[in-house]
Structures are given as C-alpha cells and as structure tokens.
Coordinates of C-alpha atoms and ligand atoms in Angstrom, one line a residue:
M20 CA 113.2 116.0 99.1
V21 CA 113.7 112.1 100.7
E22 CA 115.4 109.5 99.0
K23 CA 112.8 106.9 99.0
I24 CA 109.0 107.3 99.4
R25 CA 107.7 106.4 103.0
W26 CA 104.3 105.1 102.7
G27 CA 101.4 105.2 105.4
L28 CA 98.6 102.5 105.4
L29 CA 95.5 104.3 106.3
S30 CA 93.2 101.6 108.2
T31 CA 94.3 97.6 108.6
A32 CA 92.3 96.6 105.3
N33 CA 92.3 93.5 104.2
I34 CA 93.2 94.5 100.8
N35 CA 96.6 96.0 102.1
R36 CA 97.9 92.4 102.4
R37 CA 98.4 92.6 98.2
V38 CA 99.8 96.5 98.2
I39 CA 102.3 95.5 101.3
P40 CA 104.6 93.4 99.1
A41 CA 104.3 95.6 96.3
I42 CA 105.9 98.8 98.2
R43 CA 108.9 97.1 99.8
M44 CA 109.6 95.2 96.4
S45 CA 109.7 98.7 94.6
A46 CA 112.8 100.4 94.1
R47 CA 112.0 104.2 95.7
G48 CA 109.5 103.5 98.4
E49 CA 109.1 101.7 101.7
L50 CA 106.3 101.0 104.5
T51 CA 107.0 103.3 107.2
A52 CA 103.5 103.3 109.0
V53 CA 99.9 101.8 110.0
A54 CA 97.4 104.0 111.4
S55 CA 94.1 102.3 112.5
R56 CA 90.8 103.8 114.3
S57 CA 92.0 101.0 117.2
Q58 CA 95.8 101.8 118.6
A59 CA 95.5 98.0 119.6
K60 CA 94.9 97.0 116.3
S61 CA 97.5 98.9 115.0
D62 CA 100.2 97.6 117.6
A63 CA 98.8 93.6 116.5
Y64 CA 99.3 94.8 112.1
A65 CA 102.3 96.7 112.7
A66 CA 103.7 93.4 114.6
Q67 CA 102.3 90.8 112.2
W68 CA 103.5 93.0 109.4
E69 CA 106.9 94.0 110.7
I70 CA 106.1 97.9 110.1
P71 CA 108.1 100.3 112.1
Q72 CA 105.1 102.7 113.2
A73 CA 101.7 102.6 114.4
F74 CA 99.3 104.9 114.9
G75 CA 96.2 104.9 116.8
S76 CA 94.2 107.2 114.4
Y77 CA 94.1 108.4 111.1
E78 CA 94.8 111.6 112.4
A79 CA 97.7 110.8 114.1
M80 CA 99.3 109.5 110.7
L81 CA 98.7 112.3 109.0
E82 CA 100.0 115.1 111.3
S83 CA 103.1 112.4 111.6
D84 CA 106.1 113.3 109.4
A85 CA 107.3 110.2 109.2
V86 CA 104.6 109.8 106.1
D87 CA 105.4 110.7 102.9
A88 CA 102.2 109.2 101.0
V89 CA 99.1 107.2 101.7
Y90 CA 97.3 104.3 101.0
I91 CA 93.8 104.6 101.3
G92 CA 91.7 101.3 101.2
L93 CA 88.7 102.0 103.3
P94 CA 85.1 101.7 102.9
N95 CA 84.3 103.4 99.4
R96 CA 82.2 105.9 101.4
L97 CA 85.4 107.1 102.8
H98 CA 87.0 107.6 100.0
A99 CA 86.5 111.1 99.3
E100 CA 87.0 112.4 102.8
W101 CA 90.2 110.5 104.1
S102 CA 92.1 111.6 100.8
I103 CA 91.6 115.5 101.1
K104 CA 92.4 115.3 104.8
A105 CA 95.5 113.4 103.4
M106 CA 96.4 116.0 100.8
R107 CA 95.5 118.5 103.3
A108 CA 98.1 117.5 105.8
G109 CA 100.8 117.4 102.7
K110 CA 100.9 113.5 102.1
H111 CA 100.4 112.1 98.6
V112 CA 97.4 109.5 97.6
L113 CA 97.0 106.4 96.1
C114 CA 93.0 105.9 96.5
E115 CA 91.3 102.4 96.3
K116 CA 89.0 102.2 93.6
P117 CA 86.0 103.1 93.2
F118 CA 87.7 106.7 93.8
A119 CA 84.7 108.6 95.2
L120 CA 80.9 107.9 94.9
T121 CA 79.9 111.6 93.7
L122 CA 81.3 113.4 90.9
A123 CA 81.1 116.2 93.3
E124 CA 83.7 114.4 95.2
V125 CA 85.5 113.5 92.2
D126 CA 86.1 117.0 91.4
E127 CA 87.2 118.5 95.1
M128 CA 89.6 115.6 95.3
T129 CA 91.1 117.0 92.0
A130 CA 90.6 120.7 93.1
V131 CA 92.4 120.1 96.5
S132 CA 95.5 117.5 94.4
Q133 CA 96.0 120.9 92.3
Q134 CA 95.5 123.2 94.9
T135 CA 98.1 121.2 97.5
G136 CA 100.6 120.2 94.3
M137 CA 100.0 116.5 96.1
K138 CA 99.8 113.8 93.7
L139 CA 96.2 112.0 93.7
A140 CA 95.9 108.6 91.8
E141 CA 92.9 106.0 91.6
A142 CA 94.0 102.3 92.2
F143 CA 93.4 100.5 89.9
M144 CA 96.2 98.2 89.8
Y145 CA 94.7 95.7 86.4
R146 CA 95.6 99.1 84.8
H147 CA 99.5 98.7 85.4
H148 CA 99.7 94.9 84.3
P149 CA 101.7 94.1 81.1
Q150 CA 98.7 92.3 79.3
T151 CA 96.7 95.5 80.2
K152 CA 99.1 98.0 78.3
I153 CA 99.4 95.2 75.4
V154 CA 95.6 95.1 74.8
G155 CA 95.9 99.2 75.0
E156 CA 98.0 98.5 72.2
W157 CA 96.7 96.4 70.3
V158 CA 93.2 98.4 69.8
R159 CA 95.3 101.5 69.2
N160 CA 97.8 99.9 66.8
G161 CA 94.7 98.8 65.0
R162 CA 95.9 95.1 65.2
L163 CA 91.7 94.1 66.1
G164 CA 90.6 96.8 63.2
D165 CA 87.6 98.7 64.5
I166 CA 86.3 97.8 67.8
V167 CA 82.9 97.0 67.5
L168 CA 81.9 95.4 71.4
V169 CA 83.7 94.7 74.5
R170 CA 82.1 92.2 77.0
S171 CA 83.6 91.5 80.2
H172 CA 82.1 90.1 83.7
F173 CA 83.3 90.1 87.7
S174 CA 81.9 88.0 90.3
F175 CA 82.7 86.5 93.6
K176 CA 80.4 84.5 96.2
L177 CA 79.4 86.9 98.9
E178 CA 77.0 86.1 101.7
N179 CA 78.5 87.4 105.2
L180 CA 76.1 90.7 105.1
A181 CA 78.8 92.4 107.5
N182 CA 80.9 93.2 104.6
V183 CA 81.7 96.5 103.7
R184 CA 80.4 95.2 100.3
M185 CA 77.1 95.3 101.6
I186 CA 76.6 98.3 103.3
P187 CA 74.8 100.7 101.3
E188 CA 75.9 103.2 103.9
L189 CA 79.5 102.4 103.0
G190 CA 78.9 102.6 99.5
G191 CA 78.2 99.0 99.1
G192 CA 77.2 97.2 95.6
S193 CA 78.6 94.9 93.2
L194 CA 78.6 97.4 90.9
W195 CA 80.6 99.6 92.9
D196 CA 82.8 96.3 93.7
V197 CA 83.3 94.8 91.2
G198 CA 81.5 96.2 88.0
V199 CA 84.5 98.8 88.1
Y200 CA 86.5 96.7 86.4
P201 CA 84.7 95.5 83.4
L202 CA 83.2 99.2 83.1
S203 CA 87.1 100.8 83.9
L204 CA 88.1 98.3 80.7
A205 CA 85.1 99.2 78.4
Q206 CA 86.3 103.1 78.8
F207 CA 89.9 102.6 78.4
V208 CA 89.5 100.0 75.4
M209 CA 86.4 103.1 73.7
G210 CA 88.5 105.8 74.8
G211 CA 86.2 107.6 77.1
A212 CA 83.1 107.6 78.5
P213 CA 80.0 106.4 76.4
Q214 CA 76.8 108.4 75.1
Q215 CA 74.1 106.5 76.7
V216 CA 73.7 103.8 79.3
W217 CA 70.9 100.8 80.1
G218 CA 71.8 99.1 83.4
R219 CA 69.8 96.5 85.5
Q220 CA 70.6 95.6 89.4
W221 CA 68.6 92.7 91.6
V222 CA 69.1 94.2 95.1
G223 CA 69.3 91.9 98.0
A224 CA 66.2 92.1 100.0
S225 CA 68.5 91.8 103.4
S226 CA 71.3 94.1 102.2
G227 CA 69.6 96.9 100.3
V228 CA 72.4 96.5 97.9
D229 CA 72.9 95.4 93.7
E230 CA 73.6 92.0 94.3
S231 CA 74.5 91.8 90.9
F232 CA 73.9 94.2 88.2
A233 CA 74.6 93.9 84.5
G234 CA 74.9 97.4 82.2
Q235 CA 75.1 98.0 78.4
M236 CA 77.2 101.5 77.5
D237 CA 76.6 102.7 73.8
Y238 CA 79.8 104.5 72.6
G239 CA 78.7 105.7 69.3
N240 CA 79.8 104.5 65.7
G241 CA 78.1 100.8 66.2
R242 CA 80.9 100.5 69.4
V243 CA 78.8 98.5 72.8
A244 CA 80.0 97.5 75.8
Q245 CA 78.2 94.6 78.0
I246 CA 79.2 94.4 81.1
S247 CA 78.2 92.2 84.2
S248 CA 78.9 91.8 88.2
G249 CA 77.5 90.3 91.2
F250 CA 78.2 88.4 94.4
R251 CA 75.8 85.8 93.8
T252 CA 77.5 83.5 91.5
P253 CA 81.0 81.9 92.5
F254 CA 84.2 83.6 91.2
H255 CA 84.3 84.6 87.6
T256 CA 86.5 87.3 85.6
W257 CA 87.1 87.4 82.1
A258 CA 86.8 90.2 79.1
E259 CA 86.7 89.5 75.6
I260 CA 87.1 92.4 73.0
I261 CA 85.7 91.9 69.1
G262 CA 87.1 94.0 66.8
T263 CA 86.6 93.8 62.5
N264 CA 89.9 92.4 62.0
G265 CA 90.0 89.5 64.8
R266 CA 89.0 88.8 68.6
L267 CA 90.8 89.3 72.1
T268 CA 89.8 87.1 74.9
L269 CA 91.4 87.6 78.9
N270 CA 91.1 85.1 81.2
R271 CA 91.0 86.1 84.4
P272 CA 92.2 89.7 83.4
F273 CA 91.9 91.1 87.0
I274 CA 93.7 89.7 89.0
G275 CA 97.3 88.7 90.3
L276 CA 99.5 85.9 89.0
D277 CA 97.9 82.9 87.8
E278 CA 98.9 80.7 85.6
R279 CA 95.6 80.1 84.1
R280 CA 95.7 84.2 83.3
Q281 CA 95.9 83.6 79.4
L282 CA 95.4 86.3 76.3
L283 CA 94.4 84.6 73.3
F284 CA 93.7 86.4 69.8
Y285 CA 91.2 85.0 67.5
H286 CA 92.8 85.9 64.0
P287 CA 89.8 86.6 61.5
D288 CA 90.0 82.7 60.1
D289 CA 89.4 81.9 63.8
T290 CA 92.9 80.2 64.4
I291 CA 93.8 81.0 68.1
E292 CA 97.2 82.3 68.9
E293 CA 98.1 82.7 72.2
V294 CA 99.9 86.6 73.3
R295 CA 103.2 86.4 75.3
V296 CA 102.6 88.7 78.4
P297 CA 105.2 89.7 80.6
Q298 CA 104.9 88.3 84.5
Q299 CA 104.7 91.2 86.7
E300 CA 103.9 91.4 90.1
L301 CA 99.9 92.7 89.9
Y302 CA 99.9 96.0 92.8
L303 CA 103.8 96.4 92.0
G304 CA 102.5 99.6 88.6
E305 CA 100.4 101.6 90.9
I306 CA 103.0 102.2 93.3
E307 CA 106.1 102.7 90.8
D308 CA 103.6 104.9 88.8
M309 CA 103.4 107.1 92.5
H310 CA 106.9 107.2 92.8
A311 CA 107.3 108.5 88.9
A312 CA 104.3 111.2 89.8
I313 CA 106.1 112.0 93.0
F314 CA 109.9 112.2 91.9
D315 CA 109.8 112.4 88.5
D316 CA 107.0 115.1 87.8
Q317 CA 105.5 112.9 85.3
P318 CA 102.0 112.5 84.9
N319 CA 100.2 109.5 86.8
Y320 CA 99.6 107.0 84.3
L321 CA 95.8 106.8 85.1
T322 CA 94.2 110.2 84.8
L323 CA 92.1 112.3 87.1
A324 CA 90.2 112.5 83.8
E325 CA 89.2 108.8 83.7
T326 CA 88.3 108.6 87.2
R327 CA 85.7 110.7 86.7
N328 CA 84.8 109.1 83.9
H329 CA 84.2 105.8 86.3
I330 CA 83.0 107.1 88.1
R331 CA 80.0 109.1 85.5
T332 CA 79.9 106.1 84.1
V333 CA 78.3 104.0 87.6
L334 CA 75.8 106.7 88.8
A335 CA 74.3 106.3 85.4
L336 CA 73.9 103.1 85.2
Y337 CA 72.6 103.2 88.5
E338 CA 69.9 106.0 87.9
S339 CA 69.3 103.8 84.8
A340 CA 68.8 100.9 87.1
Q341 CA 66.6 102.6 89.4
T342 CA 64.6 104.1 87.3
G343 CA 64.3 101.3 83.7
R344 CA 65.4 104.0 81.4
V345 CA 68.1 105.1 79.2
V346 CA 70.2 107.7 80.5
H347 CA 71.9 109.9 78.4
L348 CA 75.4 111.2 79.5
A349 CA 76.1 115.2 79.1
Ligands
LIG22 N1 92.0 96.7 94.3 C1 92.4 95.9 94.4 O1 92.3 94.9 94.1 C2 91.3 95.6 95.5 C3 90.5 94.8 96.1 C4 89.5 94.7 97.5 C5 89.3 95.5 98.2 N2 89.7 96.8 97.3 C6 88.9 98.1 97.7 O2 89.8 98.5 99.2 C7 88.8 98.9 99.9 C8 88.2 98.0 101.2 O3 88.3 97.1 100.7 P1 88.6 95.2 101.9 O4 88.2 94.8 101.6 O5 90.1 95.5 101.8 O6 88.2 96.2 102.9 P2 87.7 95.9 105.0 O7 89.0 94.5 104.8 O8 86.9 95.9 105.2 O9 88.9 97.4 105.1 C9 88.5 98.6 105.3 C10 88.8 99.1 106.6 O10 88.4 100.6 106.8 C11 88.4 101.0 107.8 N3 87.0 101.4 108.6 C12 87.6 102.7 108.5 N4 85.8 103.2 109.1 C13 85.1 101.5 108.9 C14 83.7 101.7 108.6 N5 82.7 102.4 109.5 N6 83.6 100.1 108.6 C15 84.5 98.8 108.6 N7 85.7 99.3 108.2 C16 86.3 100.7 108.4 C17 88.8 99.7 109.0 O11 90.2 99.7 109.6 P3 90.3 100.6 110.8 O12 90.2 99.2 111.8 O13 91.9 99.8 110.6 O14 90.4 101.4 111.1 C18 89.1 98.7 108.1 O15 89.7 97.6 107.9 C19 87.2 99.0 99.0 O16 87.3 100.7 98.5 C20 87.6 98.4 98.0 O17 87.0 98.5 96.8 C21 90.5 96.8 96.6

C-alpha cells in the first residue's frame, strides 16, 4: 500500500481549482497527474498548477500506475461512464455531483465498486463541512423538536449558452446543477427520500434546459421540503429548517469560507442565537473521507444509498414538472 493516495484529475474542469488545494492540504493525499482530451491543454494545465504528470487522454491516465484515485469533474452526462472505466482500471473514484443521470447508472456504478473493491463516492463537499454536521446533530438530538419544514434555494446568473450547464445533451439544467444542493440538504435533514414530489420548471427557449426550478417534497408525518434553483436570478444560497422547538437559518450554506456565512438558531420565543461553526476548508472533508475509506476501510460518510435517493428524487421532480402531476416515489 502506498503511503499517500496519488490523485489524478480527470479533465481540466473549472471546479478543479477548488479541489487542488484540498488535496494538497490533506494529510494523506498528493496530486500527481491531470488528464485532458488534448495533450497541449493538459501540459499547459499541469504547468499552471505544478502537477507532475500530464496525460493527453483520460484513458492514458487510467492505464498509468502513477495514480491511485481520480477526481471526476466532467460534465454530468459523462460521470457514470468514466467512473466505471476508472474503477475497472483499478482507481478509486470521487465523482462530482450529480453522481449520475439515471438510476440504472447509479446501480451500475455501485455494482462495479462492489465487484472491483474500488471506493466510490459522490463529491458533495458541503456535507463534510462542520456547519452541516452541526445541523445534522441538532436534528438527530431533537434540539429543534419535530422537523416540519425545510426550505432552501440556490441560484446564480448564467447566460452563456456554451456552458455545460446549458446543454441538455451533457446533463444541463438548474435542478441537476445547483438544485441538488437544497434537495440533498432536505434529504439529510429528513433522513431519506420523500414519499411524493411536485415540481415546476421554466425551460429556456434557447438552452432547452430548466433555467429555474421549484419543487415540493412530502416526507410524510407532516414533514415537507420546498426547494428552488435557477440560472436566471443573481447569486443566492440559503436554507431554513423549521421544527416544533425552533428553527435554524443557514446563510450561504453551500459555499466556501466566507465571513457572511452564518448559522442562526431562533428560539421558540424568537430570540436569536448565533451558533459557532469551526472553520474548515470546504473541499477538504470529501478528500479526507476518501483517504479514510481507502486506507482505513471506513465506509464513506455520504453513502451510495443516500446518493441513489438524491438521483431518484431529482428524476421524480423532473417527471412531475414535465407531466404536471404529483409523482409518488416507489
Ligand atoms: N462541488 C462543487 O462545488 C462544484 C462546483 C462546480 C461544478 N461542479 C460539478 O463539476 C462538474 C464540472 O463542472 P465545471 O463547471 O467545472 O465544468 P467545466 O469547467 O466545463 O469542465 C468540464 C470539463 O470536462 C471535460 N469535457 C469532456 N467532455 C466534454 C464535453 N463534451 N464538453 C465540455 N467539456 C468536456 C473538459 O476537460 P478537458 O477539455 O480537459 O478534457 C472540461 O474542462 C459538473 O458535474 C458540476 O456539477 C461541482
């Protein structure tokens, strides 16, 4: 067993710039390679980020012995294909959200992980942040009483039709891109998938993807989540968790270190208490979690069962938006 996990970046995606410092700051990881569809692009990227090895195809990196784990920041449509190829080539995989676009893909990825023994996880970085863990503790230890409602939103303005998020064939759309954050937070708080969902979308005439989405999820026993996402309105991310003994509000729950990030507890008498949250680099947790899975054989903190519920719920919401009907999850 190597002493450090040697990471390879599968593509020169924009998001890499957040993950690279986390790999470098982790105790048991190092960044050894990048792969791109073009050798020239890969070379330039490796030089810019001081990465030792640059591969001119994804296949070449997967064939190499210089990499133990890959980080997949490809367009959504390619997540399943390359996660499976990577695991079959003997690489552990941290795959960006959304993990896949169909349940068949999720199930195949999970089966290949089991067959090959390669670790596999969805890269939902905020789930590993201390703020989200505090929310989880407060929900589970009953501090908020019975949870009645989760409301959450994530939007930013996007007008560039060439962006991967605007291309239906690549798995574009605001629910797939940013709506999955509020959705996954709701599942985390409610402890599973909803019983039924209702969704409404606004599909751009030029893009053909949902440029805004609103959904309601019914978890039974009077527990409901309302989520929204979009590319049409300025940057905004926020969440509120309302229980019978008070509520938590999370200002900017899904983004990195920011002095405006705040977790507030509203007591039953409406007095406000700021909950102290330890600072932690947002992307470090998902990397350390992979190291614990690989070196210590610990189960990944975000389980593939949770991931399956994310995808199941997104698909049901899209079905509801397309049919105009409430969709019941089996
Ligand atoms: N967790 C987070 O905070 C976060 C934030 C942003 C995005 N994401 C996720 O990360 C993924 C990538 O997002 P991004 O904004 O980084 O995307 P991006 O900058 O467009 O990068 C995607 C990369 O995929 C490769 N690629 C392969 N086939 C492609 C194709 N047909 N069209 C375009 N690119 C192709 C390209 O790399 P080469 O040219 O080098 O091959 C490209 O650089 C998405 O799944 C997104 O949901 C996560």
